[in-house]
PDB file of C-alpha atoms in Angstrom:
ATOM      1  CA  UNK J   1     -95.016 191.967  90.198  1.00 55.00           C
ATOM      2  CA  UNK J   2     -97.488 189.251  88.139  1.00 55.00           C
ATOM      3  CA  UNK J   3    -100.417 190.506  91.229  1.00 57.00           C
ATOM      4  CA  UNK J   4     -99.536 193.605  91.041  1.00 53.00           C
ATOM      5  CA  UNK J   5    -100.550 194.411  87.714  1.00 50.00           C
ATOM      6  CA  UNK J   6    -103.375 192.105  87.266  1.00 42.00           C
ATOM      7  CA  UNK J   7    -104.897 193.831  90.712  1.00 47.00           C
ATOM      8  CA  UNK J   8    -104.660 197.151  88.723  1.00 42.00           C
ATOM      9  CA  UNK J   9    -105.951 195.709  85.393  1.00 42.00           C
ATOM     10  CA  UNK J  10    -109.248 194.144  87.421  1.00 42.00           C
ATOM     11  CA  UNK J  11    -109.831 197.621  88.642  1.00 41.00           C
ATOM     12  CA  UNK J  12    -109.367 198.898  85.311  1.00 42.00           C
ATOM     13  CA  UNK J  13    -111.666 196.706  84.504  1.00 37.00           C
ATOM     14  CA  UNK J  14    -114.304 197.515  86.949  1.00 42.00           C
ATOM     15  CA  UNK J  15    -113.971 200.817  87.095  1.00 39.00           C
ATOM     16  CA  UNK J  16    -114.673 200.705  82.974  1.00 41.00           C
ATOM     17  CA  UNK J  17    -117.722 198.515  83.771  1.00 37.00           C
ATOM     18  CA  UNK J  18    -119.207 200.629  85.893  1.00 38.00           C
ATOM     19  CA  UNK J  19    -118.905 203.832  84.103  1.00 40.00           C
ATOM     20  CA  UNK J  20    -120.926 202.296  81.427  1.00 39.00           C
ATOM     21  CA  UNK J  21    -124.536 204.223  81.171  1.00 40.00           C
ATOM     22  CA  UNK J  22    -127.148 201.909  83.024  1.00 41.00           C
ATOM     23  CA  UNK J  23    -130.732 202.379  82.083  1.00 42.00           C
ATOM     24  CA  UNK J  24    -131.910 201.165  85.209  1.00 45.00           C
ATOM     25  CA  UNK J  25    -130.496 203.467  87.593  1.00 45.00           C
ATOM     26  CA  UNK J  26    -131.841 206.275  85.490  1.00 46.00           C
ATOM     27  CA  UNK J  27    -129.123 207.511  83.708  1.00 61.00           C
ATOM     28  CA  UNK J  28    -130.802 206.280  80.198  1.00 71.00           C
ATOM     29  CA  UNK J  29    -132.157 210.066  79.342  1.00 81.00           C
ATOM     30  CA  UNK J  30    -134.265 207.832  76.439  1.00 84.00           C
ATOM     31  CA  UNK J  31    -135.389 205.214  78.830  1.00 91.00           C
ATOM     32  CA  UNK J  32    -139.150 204.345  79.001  1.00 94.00           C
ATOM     33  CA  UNK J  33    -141.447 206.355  81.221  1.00 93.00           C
ATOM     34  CA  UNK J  34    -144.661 205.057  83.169  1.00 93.00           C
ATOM     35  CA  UNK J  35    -146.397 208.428  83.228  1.00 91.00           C
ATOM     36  CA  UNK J  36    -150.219 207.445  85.414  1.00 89.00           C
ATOM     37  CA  UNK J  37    -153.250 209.491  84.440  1.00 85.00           C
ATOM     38  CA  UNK J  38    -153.595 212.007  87.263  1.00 83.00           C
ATOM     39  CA  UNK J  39    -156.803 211.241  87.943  1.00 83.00           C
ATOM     40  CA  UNK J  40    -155.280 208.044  90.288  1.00 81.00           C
ATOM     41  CA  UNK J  41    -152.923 210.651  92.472  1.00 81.00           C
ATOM     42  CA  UNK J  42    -153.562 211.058  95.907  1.00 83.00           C
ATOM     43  CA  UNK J  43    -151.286 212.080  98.398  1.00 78.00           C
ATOM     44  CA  UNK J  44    -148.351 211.677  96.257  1.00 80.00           C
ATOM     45  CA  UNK J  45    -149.504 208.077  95.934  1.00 86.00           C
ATOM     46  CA  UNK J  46    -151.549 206.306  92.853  1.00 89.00           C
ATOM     47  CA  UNK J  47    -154.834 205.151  94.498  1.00 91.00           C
ATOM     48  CA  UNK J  48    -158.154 203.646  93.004  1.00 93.00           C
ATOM     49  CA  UNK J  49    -160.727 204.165  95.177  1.00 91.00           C
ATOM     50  CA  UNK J  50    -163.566 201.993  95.266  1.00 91.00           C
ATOM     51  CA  UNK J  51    -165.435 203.811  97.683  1.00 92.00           C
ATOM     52  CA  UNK J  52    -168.541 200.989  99.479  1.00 93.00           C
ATOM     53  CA  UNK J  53    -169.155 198.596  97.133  1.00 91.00           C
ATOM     54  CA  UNK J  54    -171.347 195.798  97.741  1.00 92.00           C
ATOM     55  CA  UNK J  55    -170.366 191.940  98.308  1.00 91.00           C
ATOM     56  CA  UNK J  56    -170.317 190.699  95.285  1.00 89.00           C
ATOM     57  CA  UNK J  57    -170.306 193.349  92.762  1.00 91.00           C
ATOM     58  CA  UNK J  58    -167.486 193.638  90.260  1.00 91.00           C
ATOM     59  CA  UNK J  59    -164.401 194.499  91.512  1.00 91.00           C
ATOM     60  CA  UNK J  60    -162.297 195.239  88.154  1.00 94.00           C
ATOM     61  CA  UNK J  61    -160.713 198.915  88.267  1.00 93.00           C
ATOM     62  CA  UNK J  62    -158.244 200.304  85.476  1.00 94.00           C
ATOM     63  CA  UNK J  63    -154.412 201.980  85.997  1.00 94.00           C
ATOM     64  CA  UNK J  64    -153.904 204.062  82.928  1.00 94.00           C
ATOM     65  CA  UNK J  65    -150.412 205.107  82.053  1.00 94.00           C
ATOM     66  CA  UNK J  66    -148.764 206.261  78.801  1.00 95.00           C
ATOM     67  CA  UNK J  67    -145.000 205.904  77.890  1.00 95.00           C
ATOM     68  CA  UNK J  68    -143.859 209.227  78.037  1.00 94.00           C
ATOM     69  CA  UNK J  69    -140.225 208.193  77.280  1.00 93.00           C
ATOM     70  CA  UNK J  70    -137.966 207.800  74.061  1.00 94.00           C
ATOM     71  CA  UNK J  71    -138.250 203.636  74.359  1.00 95.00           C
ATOM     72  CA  UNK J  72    -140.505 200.778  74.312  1.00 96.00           C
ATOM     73  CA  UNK J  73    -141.793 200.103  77.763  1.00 95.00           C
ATOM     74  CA  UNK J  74    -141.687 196.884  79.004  1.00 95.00           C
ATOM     75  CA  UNK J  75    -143.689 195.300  82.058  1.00 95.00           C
ATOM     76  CA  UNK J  76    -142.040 192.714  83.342  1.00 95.00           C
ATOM     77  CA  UNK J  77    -143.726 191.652  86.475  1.00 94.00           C
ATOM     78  CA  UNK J  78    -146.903 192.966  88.213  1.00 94.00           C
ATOM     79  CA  UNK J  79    -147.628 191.775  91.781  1.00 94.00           C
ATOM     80  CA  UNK J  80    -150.103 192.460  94.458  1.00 91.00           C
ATOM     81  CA  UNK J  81    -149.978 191.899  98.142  1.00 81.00           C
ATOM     82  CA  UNK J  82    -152.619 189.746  98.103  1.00 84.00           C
ATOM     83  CA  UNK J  83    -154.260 186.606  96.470  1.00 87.00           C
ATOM     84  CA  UNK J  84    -157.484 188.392  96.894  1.00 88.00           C
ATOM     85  CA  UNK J  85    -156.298 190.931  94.188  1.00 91.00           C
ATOM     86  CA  UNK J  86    -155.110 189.986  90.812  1.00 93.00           C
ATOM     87  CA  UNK J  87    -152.654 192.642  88.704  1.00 95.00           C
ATOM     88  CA  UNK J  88    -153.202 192.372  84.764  1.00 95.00           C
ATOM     89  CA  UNK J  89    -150.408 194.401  82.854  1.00 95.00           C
ATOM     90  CA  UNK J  90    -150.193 194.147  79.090  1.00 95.00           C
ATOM     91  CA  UNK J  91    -147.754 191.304  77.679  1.00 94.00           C
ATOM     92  CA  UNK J  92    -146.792 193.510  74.844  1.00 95.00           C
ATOM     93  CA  UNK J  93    -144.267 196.429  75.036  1.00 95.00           C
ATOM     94  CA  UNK J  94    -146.087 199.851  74.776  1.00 95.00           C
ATOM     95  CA  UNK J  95    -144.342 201.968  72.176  1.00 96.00           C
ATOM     96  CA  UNK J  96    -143.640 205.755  73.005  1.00 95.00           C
ATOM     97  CA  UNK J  97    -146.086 207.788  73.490  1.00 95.00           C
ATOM     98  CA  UNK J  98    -149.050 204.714  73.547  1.00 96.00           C
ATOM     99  CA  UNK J  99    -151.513 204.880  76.407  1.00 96.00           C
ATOM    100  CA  UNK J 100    -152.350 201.472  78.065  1.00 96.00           C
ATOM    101  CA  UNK J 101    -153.721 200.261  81.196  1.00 95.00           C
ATOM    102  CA  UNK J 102    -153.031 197.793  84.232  1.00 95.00           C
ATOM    103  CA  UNK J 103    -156.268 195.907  84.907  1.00 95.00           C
ATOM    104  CA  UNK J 104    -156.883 194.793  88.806  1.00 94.00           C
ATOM    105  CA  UNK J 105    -159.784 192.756  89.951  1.00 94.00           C
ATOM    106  CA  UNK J 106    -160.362 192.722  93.830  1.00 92.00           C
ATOM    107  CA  UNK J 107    -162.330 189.999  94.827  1.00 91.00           C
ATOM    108  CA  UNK J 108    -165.142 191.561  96.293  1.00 91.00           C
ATOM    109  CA  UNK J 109    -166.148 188.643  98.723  1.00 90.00           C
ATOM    110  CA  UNK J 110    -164.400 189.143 101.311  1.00 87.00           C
ATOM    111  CA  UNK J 111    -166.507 191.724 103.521  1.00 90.00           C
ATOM    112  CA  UNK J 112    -164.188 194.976 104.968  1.00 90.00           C
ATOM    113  CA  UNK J 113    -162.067 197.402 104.365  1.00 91.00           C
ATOM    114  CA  UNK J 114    -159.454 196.878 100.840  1.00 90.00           C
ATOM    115  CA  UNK J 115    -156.080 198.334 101.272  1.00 92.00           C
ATOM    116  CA  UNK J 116    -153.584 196.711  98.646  1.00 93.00           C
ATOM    117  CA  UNK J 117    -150.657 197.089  96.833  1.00 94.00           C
ATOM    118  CA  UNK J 118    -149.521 196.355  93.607  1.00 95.00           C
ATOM    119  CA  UNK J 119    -146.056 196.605  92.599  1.00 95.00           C
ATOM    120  CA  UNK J 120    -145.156 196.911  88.890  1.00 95.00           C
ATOM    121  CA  UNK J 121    -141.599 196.385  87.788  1.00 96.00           C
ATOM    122  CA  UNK J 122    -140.159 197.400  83.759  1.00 95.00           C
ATOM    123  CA  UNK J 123    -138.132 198.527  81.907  1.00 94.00           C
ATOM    124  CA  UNK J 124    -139.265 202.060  82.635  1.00 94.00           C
ATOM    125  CA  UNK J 125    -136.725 204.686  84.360  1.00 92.00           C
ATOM    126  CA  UNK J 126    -138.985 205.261  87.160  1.00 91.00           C
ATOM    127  CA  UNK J 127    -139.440 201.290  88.281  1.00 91.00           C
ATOM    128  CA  UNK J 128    -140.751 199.866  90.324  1.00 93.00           C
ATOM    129  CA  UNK J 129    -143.923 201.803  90.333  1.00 93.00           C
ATOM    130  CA  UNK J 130    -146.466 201.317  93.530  1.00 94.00           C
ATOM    131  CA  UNK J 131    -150.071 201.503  92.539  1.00 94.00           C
ATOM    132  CA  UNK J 132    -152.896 200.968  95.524  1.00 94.00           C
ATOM    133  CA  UNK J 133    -157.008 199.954  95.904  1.00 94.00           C
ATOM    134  CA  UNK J 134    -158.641 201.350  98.371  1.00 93.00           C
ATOM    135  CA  UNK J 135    -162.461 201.009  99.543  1.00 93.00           C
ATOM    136  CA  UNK J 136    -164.886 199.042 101.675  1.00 93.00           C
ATOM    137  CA  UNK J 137    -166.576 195.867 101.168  1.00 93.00           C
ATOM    138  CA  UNK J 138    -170.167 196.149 102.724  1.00 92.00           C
ATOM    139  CA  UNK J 139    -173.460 193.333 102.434  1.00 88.00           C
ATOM    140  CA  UNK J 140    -175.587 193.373  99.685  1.00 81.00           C
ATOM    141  CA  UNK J 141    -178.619 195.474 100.355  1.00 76.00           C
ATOM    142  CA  UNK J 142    -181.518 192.403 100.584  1.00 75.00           C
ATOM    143  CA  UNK J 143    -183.397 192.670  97.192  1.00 67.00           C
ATOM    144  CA  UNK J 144    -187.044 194.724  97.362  1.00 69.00           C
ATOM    145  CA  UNK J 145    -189.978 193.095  95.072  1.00 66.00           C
ATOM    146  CA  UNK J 146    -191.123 195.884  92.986  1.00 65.00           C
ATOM    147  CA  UNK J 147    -194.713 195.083  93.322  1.00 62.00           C
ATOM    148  CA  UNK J 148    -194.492 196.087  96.946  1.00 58.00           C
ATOM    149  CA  UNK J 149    -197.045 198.204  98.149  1.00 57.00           C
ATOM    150  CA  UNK J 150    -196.292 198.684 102.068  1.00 56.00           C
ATOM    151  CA  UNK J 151    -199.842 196.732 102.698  1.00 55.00           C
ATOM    152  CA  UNK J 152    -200.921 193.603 103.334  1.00 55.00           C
ATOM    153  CA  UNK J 153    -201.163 190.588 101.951  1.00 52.00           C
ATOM    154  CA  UNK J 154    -204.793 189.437 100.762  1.00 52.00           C
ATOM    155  CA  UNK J 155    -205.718 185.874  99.724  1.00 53.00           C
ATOM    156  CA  UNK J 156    -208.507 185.722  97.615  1.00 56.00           C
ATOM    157  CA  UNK J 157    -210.522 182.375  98.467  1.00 58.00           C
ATOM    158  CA  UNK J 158    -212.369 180.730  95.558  1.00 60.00           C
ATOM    159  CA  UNK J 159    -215.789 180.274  96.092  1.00 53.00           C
TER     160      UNK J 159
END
């Protein structure tokens, strides 16, 4: 009798537990929102797009978001698929309604075509959020003297 009614006082139990409102499967209606500028949406997907960029050249780009929910928003982990790109969310929780960003620097010395991923995982109802670079790294053009004429070259001997 003893199992009996402790079986039916653990489900009791659980069954309490798990009717409790969980703000991570979405059922917080005042749960932070990661709402992107729509500037980054492609195909349903945020995307940077570096287009060619030379070897070299800077390869910092910008994610801007505002928390469009009810709560503070809190990043709690960015990652990238890569060591060759570096994810740079803000340590501070981003009040309602404050716009923010999530710097990324590519590093542009590897010659190619960029196609990463960056995950970002908060607080936010709609985490884990999937943010992507795109582009292609080319060689830097060679460097033209600006005193070049097309002709050429005279040496003036001293006489």
């Amino acid at each position: 009798m003893k199992r009996i009614i402790c079986s039916v006082l653990l489900l009791f139990v659980g069954f309490s537990l798990y009717a409790q409102e969980n703000p991570v499967s979405g059922d917080n209606h005042n749960a932070p929102v990661m709402t992107f500028d729509q500037k980054y949406l492609k195909n349903n997907r945020f995307v940077y797009d570096y287009g060619t960029i030379e070897k070299g050249a800077n390869g910092q780009c910008y994610f801007v978001f505002t928390n469009t929910g009810q709560e503070p928003l809190i990043i709690e982990k960015a990652s990238s698929s890569c060591g060759c790109t570096v994810p740079n969310p803000p340590k501070y929780p981003i009040l309602p309604g404050q716009k923010d960003s999530i710097s990324v620097k590519y590093d542009t010395k590897r010659l190619g075509g960029i196609n990463k991923t960056i995950n970002v995982v908060s607080n936010a109802s709609n985490s884990p959020v999937a943010l992507y670079i795109n582009g292609n790294v080319v060689e830097a053009a060679p460097a033209i003297p600006e005193n070049n004429t097309g002709g050429s070259l005279m040496i003036r001997k001293e006489e």
